GROMACS .gro file of N, CA and C in nm:
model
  504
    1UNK      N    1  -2.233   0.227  -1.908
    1UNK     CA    2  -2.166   0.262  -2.032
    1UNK      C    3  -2.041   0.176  -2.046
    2UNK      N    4  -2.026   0.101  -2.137
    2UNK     CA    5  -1.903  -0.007  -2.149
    2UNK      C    6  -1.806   0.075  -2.208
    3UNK      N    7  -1.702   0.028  -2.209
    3UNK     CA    8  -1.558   0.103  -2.240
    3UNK      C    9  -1.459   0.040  -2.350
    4UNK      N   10  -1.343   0.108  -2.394
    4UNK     CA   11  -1.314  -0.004  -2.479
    4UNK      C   12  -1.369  -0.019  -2.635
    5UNK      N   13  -1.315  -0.134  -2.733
    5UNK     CA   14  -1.385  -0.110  -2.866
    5UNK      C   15  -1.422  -0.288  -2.892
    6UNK      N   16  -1.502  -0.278  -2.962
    6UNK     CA   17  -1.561  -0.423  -2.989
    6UNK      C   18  -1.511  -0.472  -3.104
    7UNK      N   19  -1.477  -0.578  -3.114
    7UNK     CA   20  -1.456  -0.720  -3.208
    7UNK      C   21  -1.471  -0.640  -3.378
    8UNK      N   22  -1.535  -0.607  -3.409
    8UNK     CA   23  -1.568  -0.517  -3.518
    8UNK      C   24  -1.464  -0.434  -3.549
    9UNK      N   25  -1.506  -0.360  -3.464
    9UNK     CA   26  -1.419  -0.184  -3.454
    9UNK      C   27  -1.227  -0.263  -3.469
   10UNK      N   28  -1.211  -0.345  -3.379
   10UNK     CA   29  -1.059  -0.400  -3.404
   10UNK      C   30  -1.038  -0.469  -3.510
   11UNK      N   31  -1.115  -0.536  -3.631
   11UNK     CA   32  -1.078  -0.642  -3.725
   11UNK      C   33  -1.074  -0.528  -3.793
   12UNK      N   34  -1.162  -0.405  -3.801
   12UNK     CA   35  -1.164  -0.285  -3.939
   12UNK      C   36  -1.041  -0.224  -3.912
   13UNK      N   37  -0.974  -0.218  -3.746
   13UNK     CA   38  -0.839  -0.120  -3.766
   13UNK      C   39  -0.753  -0.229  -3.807
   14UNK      N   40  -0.744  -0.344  -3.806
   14UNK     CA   41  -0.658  -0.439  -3.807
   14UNK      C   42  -0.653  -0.437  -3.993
   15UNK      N   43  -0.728  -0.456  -4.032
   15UNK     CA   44  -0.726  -0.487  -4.165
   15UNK      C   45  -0.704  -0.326  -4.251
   16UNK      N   46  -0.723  -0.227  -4.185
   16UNK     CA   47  -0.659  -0.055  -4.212
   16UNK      C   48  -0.551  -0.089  -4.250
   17UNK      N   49  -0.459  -0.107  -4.114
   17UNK     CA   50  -0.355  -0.126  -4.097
   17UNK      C   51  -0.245  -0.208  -4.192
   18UNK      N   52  -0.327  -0.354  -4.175
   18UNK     CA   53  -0.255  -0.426  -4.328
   18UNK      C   54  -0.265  -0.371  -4.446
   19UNK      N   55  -0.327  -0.342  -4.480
   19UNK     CA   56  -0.308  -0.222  -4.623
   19UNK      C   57  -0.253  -0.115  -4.597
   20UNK      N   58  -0.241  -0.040  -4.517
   20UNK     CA   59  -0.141   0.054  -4.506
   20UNK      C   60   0.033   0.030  -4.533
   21UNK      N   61   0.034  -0.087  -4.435
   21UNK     CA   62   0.136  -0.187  -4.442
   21UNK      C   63   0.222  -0.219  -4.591
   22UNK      N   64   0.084  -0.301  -4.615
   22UNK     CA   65   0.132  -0.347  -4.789
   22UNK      C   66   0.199  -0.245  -4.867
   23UNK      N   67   0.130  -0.131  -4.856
   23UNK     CA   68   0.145  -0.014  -4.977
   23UNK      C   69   0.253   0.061  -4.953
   24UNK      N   70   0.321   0.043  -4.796
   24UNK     CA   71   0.464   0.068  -4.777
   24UNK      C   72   0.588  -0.023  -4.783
   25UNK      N   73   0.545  -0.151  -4.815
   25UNK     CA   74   0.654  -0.236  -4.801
   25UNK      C   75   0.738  -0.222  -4.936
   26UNK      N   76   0.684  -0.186  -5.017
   26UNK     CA   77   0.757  -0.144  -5.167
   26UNK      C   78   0.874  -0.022  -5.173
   27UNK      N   79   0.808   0.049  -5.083
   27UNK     CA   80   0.915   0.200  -5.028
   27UNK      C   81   0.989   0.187  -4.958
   28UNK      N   82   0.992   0.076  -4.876
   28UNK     CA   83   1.110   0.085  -4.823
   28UNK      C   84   1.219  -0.022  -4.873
   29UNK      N   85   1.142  -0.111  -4.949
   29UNK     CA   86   1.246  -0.226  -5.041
   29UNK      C   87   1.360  -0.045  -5.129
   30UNK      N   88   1.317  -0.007  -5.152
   30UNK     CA   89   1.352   0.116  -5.238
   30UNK      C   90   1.480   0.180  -5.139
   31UNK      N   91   1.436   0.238  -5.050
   31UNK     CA   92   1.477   0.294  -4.914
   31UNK      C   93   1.608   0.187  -4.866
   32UNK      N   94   1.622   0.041  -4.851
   32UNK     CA   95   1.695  -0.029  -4.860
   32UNK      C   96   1.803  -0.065  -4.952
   33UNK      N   97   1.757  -0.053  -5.072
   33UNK     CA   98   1.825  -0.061  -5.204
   33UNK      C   99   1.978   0.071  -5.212
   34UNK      N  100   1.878   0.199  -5.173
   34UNK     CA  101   1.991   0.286  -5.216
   34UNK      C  102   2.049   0.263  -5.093
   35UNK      N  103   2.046   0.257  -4.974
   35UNK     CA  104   2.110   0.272  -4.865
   35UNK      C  105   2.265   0.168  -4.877
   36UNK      N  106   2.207   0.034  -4.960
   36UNK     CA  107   2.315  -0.072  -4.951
   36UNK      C  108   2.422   0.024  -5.124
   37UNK      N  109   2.323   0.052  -5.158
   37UNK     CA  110   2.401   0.101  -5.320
   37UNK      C  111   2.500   0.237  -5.237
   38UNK      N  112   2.477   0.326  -5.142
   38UNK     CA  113   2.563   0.405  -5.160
   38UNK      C  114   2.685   0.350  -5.039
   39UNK      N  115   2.627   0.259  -4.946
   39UNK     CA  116   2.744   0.210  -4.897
   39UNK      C  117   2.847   0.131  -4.975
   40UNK      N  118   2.827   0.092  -5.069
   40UNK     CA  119   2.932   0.005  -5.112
   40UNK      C  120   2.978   0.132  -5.177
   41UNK      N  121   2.928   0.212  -5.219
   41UNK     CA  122   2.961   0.321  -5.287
   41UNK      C  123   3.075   0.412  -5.176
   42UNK      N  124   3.053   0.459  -5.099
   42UNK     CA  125   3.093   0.486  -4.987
   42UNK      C  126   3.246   0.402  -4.939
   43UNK      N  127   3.220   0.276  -4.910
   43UNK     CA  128   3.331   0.188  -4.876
   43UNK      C  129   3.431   0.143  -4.981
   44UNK      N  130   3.413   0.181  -5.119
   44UNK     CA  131   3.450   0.171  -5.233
   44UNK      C  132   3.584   0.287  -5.196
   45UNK      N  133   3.519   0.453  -5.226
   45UNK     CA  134   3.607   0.550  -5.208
   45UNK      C  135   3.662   0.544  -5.111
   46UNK      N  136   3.665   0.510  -5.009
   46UNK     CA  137   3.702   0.535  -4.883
   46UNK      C  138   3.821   0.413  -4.919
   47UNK      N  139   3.827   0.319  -4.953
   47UNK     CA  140   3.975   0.196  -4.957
   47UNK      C  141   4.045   0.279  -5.040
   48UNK      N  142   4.011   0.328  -5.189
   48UNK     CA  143   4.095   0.394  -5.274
   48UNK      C  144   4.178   0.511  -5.151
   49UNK      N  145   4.096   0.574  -5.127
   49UNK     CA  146   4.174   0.683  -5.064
   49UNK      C  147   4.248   0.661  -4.959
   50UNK      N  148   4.234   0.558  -4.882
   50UNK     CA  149   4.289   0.488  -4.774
   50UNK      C  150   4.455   0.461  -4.810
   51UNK      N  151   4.455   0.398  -4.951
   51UNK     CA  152   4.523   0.342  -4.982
   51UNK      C  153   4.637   0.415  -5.055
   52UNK      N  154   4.561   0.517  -5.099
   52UNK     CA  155   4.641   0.647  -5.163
   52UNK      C  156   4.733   0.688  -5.030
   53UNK      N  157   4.664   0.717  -4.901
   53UNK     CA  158   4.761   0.794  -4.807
   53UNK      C  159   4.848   0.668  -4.734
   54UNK      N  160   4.775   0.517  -4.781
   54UNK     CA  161   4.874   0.496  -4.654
   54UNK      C  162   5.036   0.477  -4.761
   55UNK      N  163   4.996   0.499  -4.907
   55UNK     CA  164   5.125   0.477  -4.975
   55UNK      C  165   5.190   0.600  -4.950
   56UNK      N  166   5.176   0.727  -4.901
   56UNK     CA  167   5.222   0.812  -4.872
   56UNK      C  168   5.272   0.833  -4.778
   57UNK      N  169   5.233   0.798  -4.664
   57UNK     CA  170   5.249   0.746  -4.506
   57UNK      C  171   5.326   0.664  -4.486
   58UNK      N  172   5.344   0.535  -4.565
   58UNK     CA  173   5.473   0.492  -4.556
   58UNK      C  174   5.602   0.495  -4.639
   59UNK      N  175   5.569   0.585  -4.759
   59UNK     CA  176   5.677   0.614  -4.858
   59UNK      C  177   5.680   0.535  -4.922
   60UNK      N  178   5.565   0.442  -4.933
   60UNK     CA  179   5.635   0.284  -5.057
   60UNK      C  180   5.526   0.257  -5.149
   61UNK      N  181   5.598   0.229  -5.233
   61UNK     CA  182   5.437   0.200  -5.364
   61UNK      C  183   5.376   0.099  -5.295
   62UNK      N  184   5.233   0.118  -5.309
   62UNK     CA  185   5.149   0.014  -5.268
   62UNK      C  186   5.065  -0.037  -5.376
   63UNK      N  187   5.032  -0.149  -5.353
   63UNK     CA  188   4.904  -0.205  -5.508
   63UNK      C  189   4.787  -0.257  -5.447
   64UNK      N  190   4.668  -0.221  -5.522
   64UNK     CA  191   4.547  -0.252  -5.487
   64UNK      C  192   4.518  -0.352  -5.630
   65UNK      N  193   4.457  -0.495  -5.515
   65UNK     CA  194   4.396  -0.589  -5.614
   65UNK      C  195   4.275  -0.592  -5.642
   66UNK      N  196   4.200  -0.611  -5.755
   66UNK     CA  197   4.035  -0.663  -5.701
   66UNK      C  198   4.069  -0.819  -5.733
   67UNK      N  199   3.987  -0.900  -5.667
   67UNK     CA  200   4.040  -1.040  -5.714
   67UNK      C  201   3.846  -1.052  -5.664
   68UNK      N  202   3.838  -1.176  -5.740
   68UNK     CA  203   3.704  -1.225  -5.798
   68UNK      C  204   3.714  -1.364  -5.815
   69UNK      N  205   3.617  -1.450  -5.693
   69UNK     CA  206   3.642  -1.614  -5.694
   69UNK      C  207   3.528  -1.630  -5.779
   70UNK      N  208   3.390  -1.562  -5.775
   70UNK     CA  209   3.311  -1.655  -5.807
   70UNK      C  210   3.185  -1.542  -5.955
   71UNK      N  211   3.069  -1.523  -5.930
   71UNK     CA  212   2.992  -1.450  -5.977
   71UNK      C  213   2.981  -1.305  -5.967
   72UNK      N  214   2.981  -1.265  -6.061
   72UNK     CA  215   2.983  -1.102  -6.015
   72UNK      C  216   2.867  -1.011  -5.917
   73UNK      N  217   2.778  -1.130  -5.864
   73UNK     CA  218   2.627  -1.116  -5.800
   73UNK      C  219   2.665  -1.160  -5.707
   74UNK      N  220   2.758  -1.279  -5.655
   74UNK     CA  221   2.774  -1.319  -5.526
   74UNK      C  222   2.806  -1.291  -5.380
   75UNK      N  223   2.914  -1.184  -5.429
   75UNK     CA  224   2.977  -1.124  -5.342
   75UNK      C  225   3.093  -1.209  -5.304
   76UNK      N  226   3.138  -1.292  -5.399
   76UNK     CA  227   3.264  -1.343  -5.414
   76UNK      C  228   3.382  -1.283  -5.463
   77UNK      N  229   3.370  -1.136  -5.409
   77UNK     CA  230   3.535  -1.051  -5.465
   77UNK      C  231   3.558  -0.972  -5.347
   78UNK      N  232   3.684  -0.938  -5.364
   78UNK     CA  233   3.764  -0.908  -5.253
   78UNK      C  234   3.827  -0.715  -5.318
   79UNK      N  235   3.867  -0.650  -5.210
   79UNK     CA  236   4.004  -0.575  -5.314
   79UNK      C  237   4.080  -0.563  -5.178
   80UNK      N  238   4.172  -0.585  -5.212
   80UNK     CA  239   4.318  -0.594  -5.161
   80UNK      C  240   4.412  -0.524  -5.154
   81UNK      N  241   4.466  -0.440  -5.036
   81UNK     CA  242   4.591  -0.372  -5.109
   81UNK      C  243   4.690  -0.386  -4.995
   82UNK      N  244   4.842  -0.443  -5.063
   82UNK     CA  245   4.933  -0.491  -5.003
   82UNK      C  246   5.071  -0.394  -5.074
   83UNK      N  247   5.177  -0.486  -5.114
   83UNK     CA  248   5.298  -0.454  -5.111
   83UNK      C  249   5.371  -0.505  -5.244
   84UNK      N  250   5.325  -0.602  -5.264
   84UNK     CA  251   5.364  -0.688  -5.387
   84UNK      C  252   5.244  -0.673  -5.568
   85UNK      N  253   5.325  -0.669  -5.625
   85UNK     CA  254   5.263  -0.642  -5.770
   85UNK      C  255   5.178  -0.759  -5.799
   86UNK      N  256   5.201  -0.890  -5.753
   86UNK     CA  257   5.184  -1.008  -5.845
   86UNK      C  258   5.047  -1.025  -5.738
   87UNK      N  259   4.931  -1.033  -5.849
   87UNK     CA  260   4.807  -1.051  -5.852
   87UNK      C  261   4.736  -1.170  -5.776
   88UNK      N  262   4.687  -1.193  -5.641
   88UNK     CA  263   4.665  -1.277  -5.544
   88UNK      C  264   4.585  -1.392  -5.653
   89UNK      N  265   4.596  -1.537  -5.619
   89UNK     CA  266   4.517  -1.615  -5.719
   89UNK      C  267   4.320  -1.641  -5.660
   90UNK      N  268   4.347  -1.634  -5.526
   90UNK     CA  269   4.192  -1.593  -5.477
   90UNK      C  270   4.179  -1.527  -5.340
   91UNK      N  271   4.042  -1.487  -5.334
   91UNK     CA  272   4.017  -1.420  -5.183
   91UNK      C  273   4.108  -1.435  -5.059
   92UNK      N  274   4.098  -1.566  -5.061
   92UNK     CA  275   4.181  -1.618  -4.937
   92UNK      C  276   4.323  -1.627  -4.930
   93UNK      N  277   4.363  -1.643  -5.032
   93UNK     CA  278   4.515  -1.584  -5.050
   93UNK      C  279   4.569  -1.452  -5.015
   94UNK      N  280   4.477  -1.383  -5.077
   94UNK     CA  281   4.501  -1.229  -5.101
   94UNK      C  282   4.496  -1.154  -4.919
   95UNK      N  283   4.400  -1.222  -4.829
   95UNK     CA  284   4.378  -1.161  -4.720
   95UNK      C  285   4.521  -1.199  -4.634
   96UNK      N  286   4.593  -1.323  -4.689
   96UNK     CA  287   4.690  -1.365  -4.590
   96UNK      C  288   4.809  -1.257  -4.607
   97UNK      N  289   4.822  -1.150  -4.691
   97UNK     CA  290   4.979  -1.071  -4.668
   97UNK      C  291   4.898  -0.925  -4.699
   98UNK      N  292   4.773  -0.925  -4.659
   98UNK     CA  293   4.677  -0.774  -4.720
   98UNK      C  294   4.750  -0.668  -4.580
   99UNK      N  295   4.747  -0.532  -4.616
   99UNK     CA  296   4.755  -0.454  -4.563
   99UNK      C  297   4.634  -0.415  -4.507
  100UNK      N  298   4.519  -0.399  -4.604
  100UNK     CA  299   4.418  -0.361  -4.633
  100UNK      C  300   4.262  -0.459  -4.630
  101UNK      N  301   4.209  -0.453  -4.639
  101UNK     CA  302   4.092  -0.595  -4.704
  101UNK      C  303   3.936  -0.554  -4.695
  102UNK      N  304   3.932  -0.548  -4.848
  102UNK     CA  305   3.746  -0.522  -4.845
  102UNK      C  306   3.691  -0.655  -4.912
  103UNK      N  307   3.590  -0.707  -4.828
  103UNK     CA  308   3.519  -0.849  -4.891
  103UNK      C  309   3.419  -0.760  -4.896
  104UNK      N  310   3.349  -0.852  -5.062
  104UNK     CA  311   3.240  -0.811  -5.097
  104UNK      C  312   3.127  -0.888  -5.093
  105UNK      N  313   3.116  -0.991  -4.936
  105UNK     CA  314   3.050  -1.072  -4.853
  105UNK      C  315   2.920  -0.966  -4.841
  106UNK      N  316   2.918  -0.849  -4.783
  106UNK     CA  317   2.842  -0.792  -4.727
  106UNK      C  318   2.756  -0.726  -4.790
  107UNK      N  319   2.809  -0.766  -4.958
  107UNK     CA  320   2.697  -0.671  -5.050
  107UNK      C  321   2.663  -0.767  -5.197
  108UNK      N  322   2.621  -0.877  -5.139
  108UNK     CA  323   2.559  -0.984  -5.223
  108UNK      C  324   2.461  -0.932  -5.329
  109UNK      N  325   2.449  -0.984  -5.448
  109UNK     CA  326   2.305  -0.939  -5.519
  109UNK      C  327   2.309  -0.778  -5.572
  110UNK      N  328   2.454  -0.718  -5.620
  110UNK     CA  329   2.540  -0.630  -5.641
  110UNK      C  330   2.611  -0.636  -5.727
  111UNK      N  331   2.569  -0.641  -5.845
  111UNK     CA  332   2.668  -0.688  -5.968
  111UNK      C  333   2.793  -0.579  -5.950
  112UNK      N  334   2.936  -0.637  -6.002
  112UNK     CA  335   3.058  -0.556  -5.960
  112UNK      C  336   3.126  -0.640  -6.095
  113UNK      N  337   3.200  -0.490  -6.149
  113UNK     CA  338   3.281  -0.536  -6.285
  113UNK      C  339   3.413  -0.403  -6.281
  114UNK      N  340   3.537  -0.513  -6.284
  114UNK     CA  341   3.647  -0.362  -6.269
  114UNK      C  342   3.698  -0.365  -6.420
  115UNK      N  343   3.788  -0.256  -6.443
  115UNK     CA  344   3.856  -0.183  -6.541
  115UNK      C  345   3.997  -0.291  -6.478
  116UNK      N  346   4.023  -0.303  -6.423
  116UNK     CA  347   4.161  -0.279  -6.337
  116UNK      C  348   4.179  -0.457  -6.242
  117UNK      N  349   4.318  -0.520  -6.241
  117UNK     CA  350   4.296  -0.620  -6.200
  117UNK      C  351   4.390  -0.566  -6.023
  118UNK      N  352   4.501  -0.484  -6.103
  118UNK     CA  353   4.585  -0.448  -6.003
  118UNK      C  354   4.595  -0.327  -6.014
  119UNK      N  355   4.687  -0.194  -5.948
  119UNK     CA  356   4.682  -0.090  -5.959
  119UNK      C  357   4.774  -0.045  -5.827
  120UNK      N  358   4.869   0.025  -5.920
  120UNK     CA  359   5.010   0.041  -5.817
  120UNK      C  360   4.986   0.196  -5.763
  121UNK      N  361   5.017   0.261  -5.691
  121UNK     CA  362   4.977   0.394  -5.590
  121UNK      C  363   5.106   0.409  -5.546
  122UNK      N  364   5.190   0.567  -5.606
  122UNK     CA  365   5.304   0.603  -5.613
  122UNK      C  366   5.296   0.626  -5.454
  123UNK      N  367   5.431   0.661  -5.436
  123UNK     CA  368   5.470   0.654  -5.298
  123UNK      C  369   5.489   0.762  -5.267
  124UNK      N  370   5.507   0.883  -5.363
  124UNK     CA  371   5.536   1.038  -5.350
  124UNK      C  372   5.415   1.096  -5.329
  125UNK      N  373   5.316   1.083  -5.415
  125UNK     CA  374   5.202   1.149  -5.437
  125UNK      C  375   5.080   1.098  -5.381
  126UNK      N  376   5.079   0.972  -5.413
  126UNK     CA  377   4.966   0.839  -5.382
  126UNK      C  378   4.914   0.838  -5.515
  127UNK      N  379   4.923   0.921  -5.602
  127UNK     CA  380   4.869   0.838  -5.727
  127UNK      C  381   4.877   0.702  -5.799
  128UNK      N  382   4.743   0.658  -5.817
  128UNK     CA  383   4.735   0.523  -5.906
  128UNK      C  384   4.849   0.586  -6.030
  129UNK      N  385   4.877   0.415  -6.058
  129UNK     CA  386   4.954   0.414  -6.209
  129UNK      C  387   4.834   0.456  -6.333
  130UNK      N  388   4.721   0.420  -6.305
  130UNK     CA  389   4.643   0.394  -6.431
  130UNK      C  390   4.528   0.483  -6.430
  131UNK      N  391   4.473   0.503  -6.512
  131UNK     CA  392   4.324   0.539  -6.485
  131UNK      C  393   4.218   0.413  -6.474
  132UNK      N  394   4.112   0.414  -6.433
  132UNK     CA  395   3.997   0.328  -6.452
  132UNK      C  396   3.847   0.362  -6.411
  133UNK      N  397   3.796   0.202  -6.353
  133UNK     CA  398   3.691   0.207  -6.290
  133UNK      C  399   3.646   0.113  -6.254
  134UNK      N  400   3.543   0.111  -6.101
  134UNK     CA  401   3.479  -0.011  -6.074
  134UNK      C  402   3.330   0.032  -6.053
  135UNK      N  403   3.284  -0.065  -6.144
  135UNK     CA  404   3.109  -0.033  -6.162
  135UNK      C  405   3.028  -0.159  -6.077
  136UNK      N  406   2.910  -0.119  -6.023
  136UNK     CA  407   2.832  -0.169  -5.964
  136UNK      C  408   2.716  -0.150  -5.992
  137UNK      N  409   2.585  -0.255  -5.965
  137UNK     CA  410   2.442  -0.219  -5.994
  137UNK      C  411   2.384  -0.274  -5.933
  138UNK      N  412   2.279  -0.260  -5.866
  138UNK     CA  413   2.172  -0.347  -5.815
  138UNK      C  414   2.067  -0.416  -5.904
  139UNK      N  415   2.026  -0.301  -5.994
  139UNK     CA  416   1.900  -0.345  -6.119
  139UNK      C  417   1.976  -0.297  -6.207
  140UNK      N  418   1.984  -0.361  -6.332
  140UNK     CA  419   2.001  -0.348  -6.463
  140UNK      C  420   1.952  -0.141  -6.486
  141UNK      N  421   2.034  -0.120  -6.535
  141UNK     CA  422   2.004   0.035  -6.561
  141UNK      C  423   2.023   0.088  -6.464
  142UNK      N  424   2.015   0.061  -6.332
  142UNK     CA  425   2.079   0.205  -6.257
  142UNK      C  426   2.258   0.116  -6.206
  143UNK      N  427   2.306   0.169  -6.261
  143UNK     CA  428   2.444   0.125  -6.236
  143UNK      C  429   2.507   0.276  -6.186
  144UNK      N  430   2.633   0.233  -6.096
  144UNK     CA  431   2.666   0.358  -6.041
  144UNK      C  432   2.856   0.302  -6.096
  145UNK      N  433   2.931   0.389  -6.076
  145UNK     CA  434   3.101   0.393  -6.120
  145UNK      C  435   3.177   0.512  -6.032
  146UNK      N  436   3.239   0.449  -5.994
  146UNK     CA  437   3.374   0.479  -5.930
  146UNK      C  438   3.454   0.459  -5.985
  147UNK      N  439   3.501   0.616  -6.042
  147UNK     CA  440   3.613   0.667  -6.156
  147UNK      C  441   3.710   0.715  -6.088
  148UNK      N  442   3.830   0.659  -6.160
  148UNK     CA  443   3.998   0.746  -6.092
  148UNK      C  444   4.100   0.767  -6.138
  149UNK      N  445   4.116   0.841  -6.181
  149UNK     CA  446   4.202   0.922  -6.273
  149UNK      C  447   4.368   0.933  -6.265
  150UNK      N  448   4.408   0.860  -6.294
  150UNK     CA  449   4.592   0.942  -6.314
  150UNK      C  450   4.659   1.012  -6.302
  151UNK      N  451   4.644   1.118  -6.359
  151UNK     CA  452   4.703   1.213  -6.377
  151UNK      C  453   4.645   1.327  -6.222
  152UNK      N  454   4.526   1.352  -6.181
  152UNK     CA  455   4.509   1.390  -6.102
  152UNK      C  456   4.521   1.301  -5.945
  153UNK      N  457   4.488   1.192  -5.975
  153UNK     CA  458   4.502   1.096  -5.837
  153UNK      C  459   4.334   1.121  -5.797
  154UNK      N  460   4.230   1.182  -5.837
  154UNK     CA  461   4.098   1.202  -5.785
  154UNK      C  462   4.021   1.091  -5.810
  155UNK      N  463   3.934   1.027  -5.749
  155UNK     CA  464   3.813   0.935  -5.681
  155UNK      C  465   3.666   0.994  -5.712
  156UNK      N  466   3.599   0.963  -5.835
  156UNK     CA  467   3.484   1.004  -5.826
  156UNK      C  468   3.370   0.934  -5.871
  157UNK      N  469   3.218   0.937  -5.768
  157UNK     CA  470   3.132   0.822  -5.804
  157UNK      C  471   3.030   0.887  -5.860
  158UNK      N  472   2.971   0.855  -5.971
  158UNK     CA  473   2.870   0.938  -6.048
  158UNK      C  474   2.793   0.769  -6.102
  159UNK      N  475   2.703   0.821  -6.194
  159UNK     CA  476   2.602   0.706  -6.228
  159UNK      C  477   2.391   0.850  -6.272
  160UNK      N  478   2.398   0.938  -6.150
  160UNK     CA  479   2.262   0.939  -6.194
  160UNK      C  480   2.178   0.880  -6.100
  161UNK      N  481   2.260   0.757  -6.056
  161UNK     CA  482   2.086   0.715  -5.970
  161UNK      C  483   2.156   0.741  -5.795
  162UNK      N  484   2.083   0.668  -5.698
  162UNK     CA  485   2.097   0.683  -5.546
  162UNK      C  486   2.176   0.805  -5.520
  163UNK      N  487   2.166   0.933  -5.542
  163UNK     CA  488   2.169   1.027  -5.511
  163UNK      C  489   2.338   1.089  -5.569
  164UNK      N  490   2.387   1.041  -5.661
  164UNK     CA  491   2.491   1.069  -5.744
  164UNK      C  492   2.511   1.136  -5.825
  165UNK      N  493   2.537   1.216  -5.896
  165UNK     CA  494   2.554   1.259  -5.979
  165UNK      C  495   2.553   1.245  -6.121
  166UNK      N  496   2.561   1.266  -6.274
  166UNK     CA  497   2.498   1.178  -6.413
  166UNK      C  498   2.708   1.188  -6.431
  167UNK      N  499   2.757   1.077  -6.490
  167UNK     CA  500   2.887   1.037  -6.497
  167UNK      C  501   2.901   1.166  -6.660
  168UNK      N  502   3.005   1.195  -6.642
  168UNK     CA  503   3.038   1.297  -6.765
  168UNK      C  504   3.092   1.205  -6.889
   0.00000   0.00000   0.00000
């Protein structure tokens, strides 16, 4: 009695298998997508708020830049938050006196569009001077926003899609 499976029996699991394969590689392109959409999402709130306490923490107004060398797809923008009002002229400038520093190296193919070039964060409270927003998308139509308010000093990301909430 021979043991084992024959030449046959392995090309039919082999070729199972690649179609199984195929019909998942689409789900997890998906699975990938939101994972990078809520990290930037994620690393987004997390600088605002960073930036809110450390102006509190050290008692001094602080300003957050977004500065933008190249395409809004490239991942050629930065945000910045230092000490000085006057608006860094590019990336590499901005990192040389940053307190702070988020490059947006790591999330290429991410369209990114702000409300806001600069944005000063009281020293009493940590509130921004302004209200705004910075929006992001991967595909056309699911765009997500990171909203922040003034008067309250609150951080909030809505949009509807990658597991967010629908923006009011």
């Amino acid at each position: 009695m021979a043991r084992g499976f024959t030449l046959i029996e392995m090309l039919i699991s082999i070729v199972v298998l690649a179609i199984l394969l195929a019909a998942a590689v689409p789900s997890f392109r998906g699975i990938s997508e939101k994972a990078k959409m809520q990290r930037l999402a994620e690393e987004l709130q997390g600088f605002f708020i960073q930036t809110k306490s450390e102006a509190v923490l050290r008692n001094q107004n602080l300003y957050l830049h977004f500065v933008q060398d190249g395409t809004p797809t490239g991942g050629e923008w930065a945000l910045v938050t230092n000490t000085s009002s006057a608006t860094p002229s590019d990336r590499h400038a901005a990192k040389s006196n940053a307190l702070m520093y988020l490059e947006g190296d790591p999330f290429k193919g991410i369209s990114t569009s702000s409300s806001i070039l600069n944005m000063e964060f009281e020293s009493v409270n940590g509130k921004p001077n302004q209200t705004g927003n910075i929006k992001f998308s991967l595909k056309e139509g699911k765009l997500l926003d990171l909203k922040f308010q003034q008067f309250t000093g609150r951080f909030r990301i809505c949009g509807g899609h990658y597991g967010y909430p629908e923006c009011e």
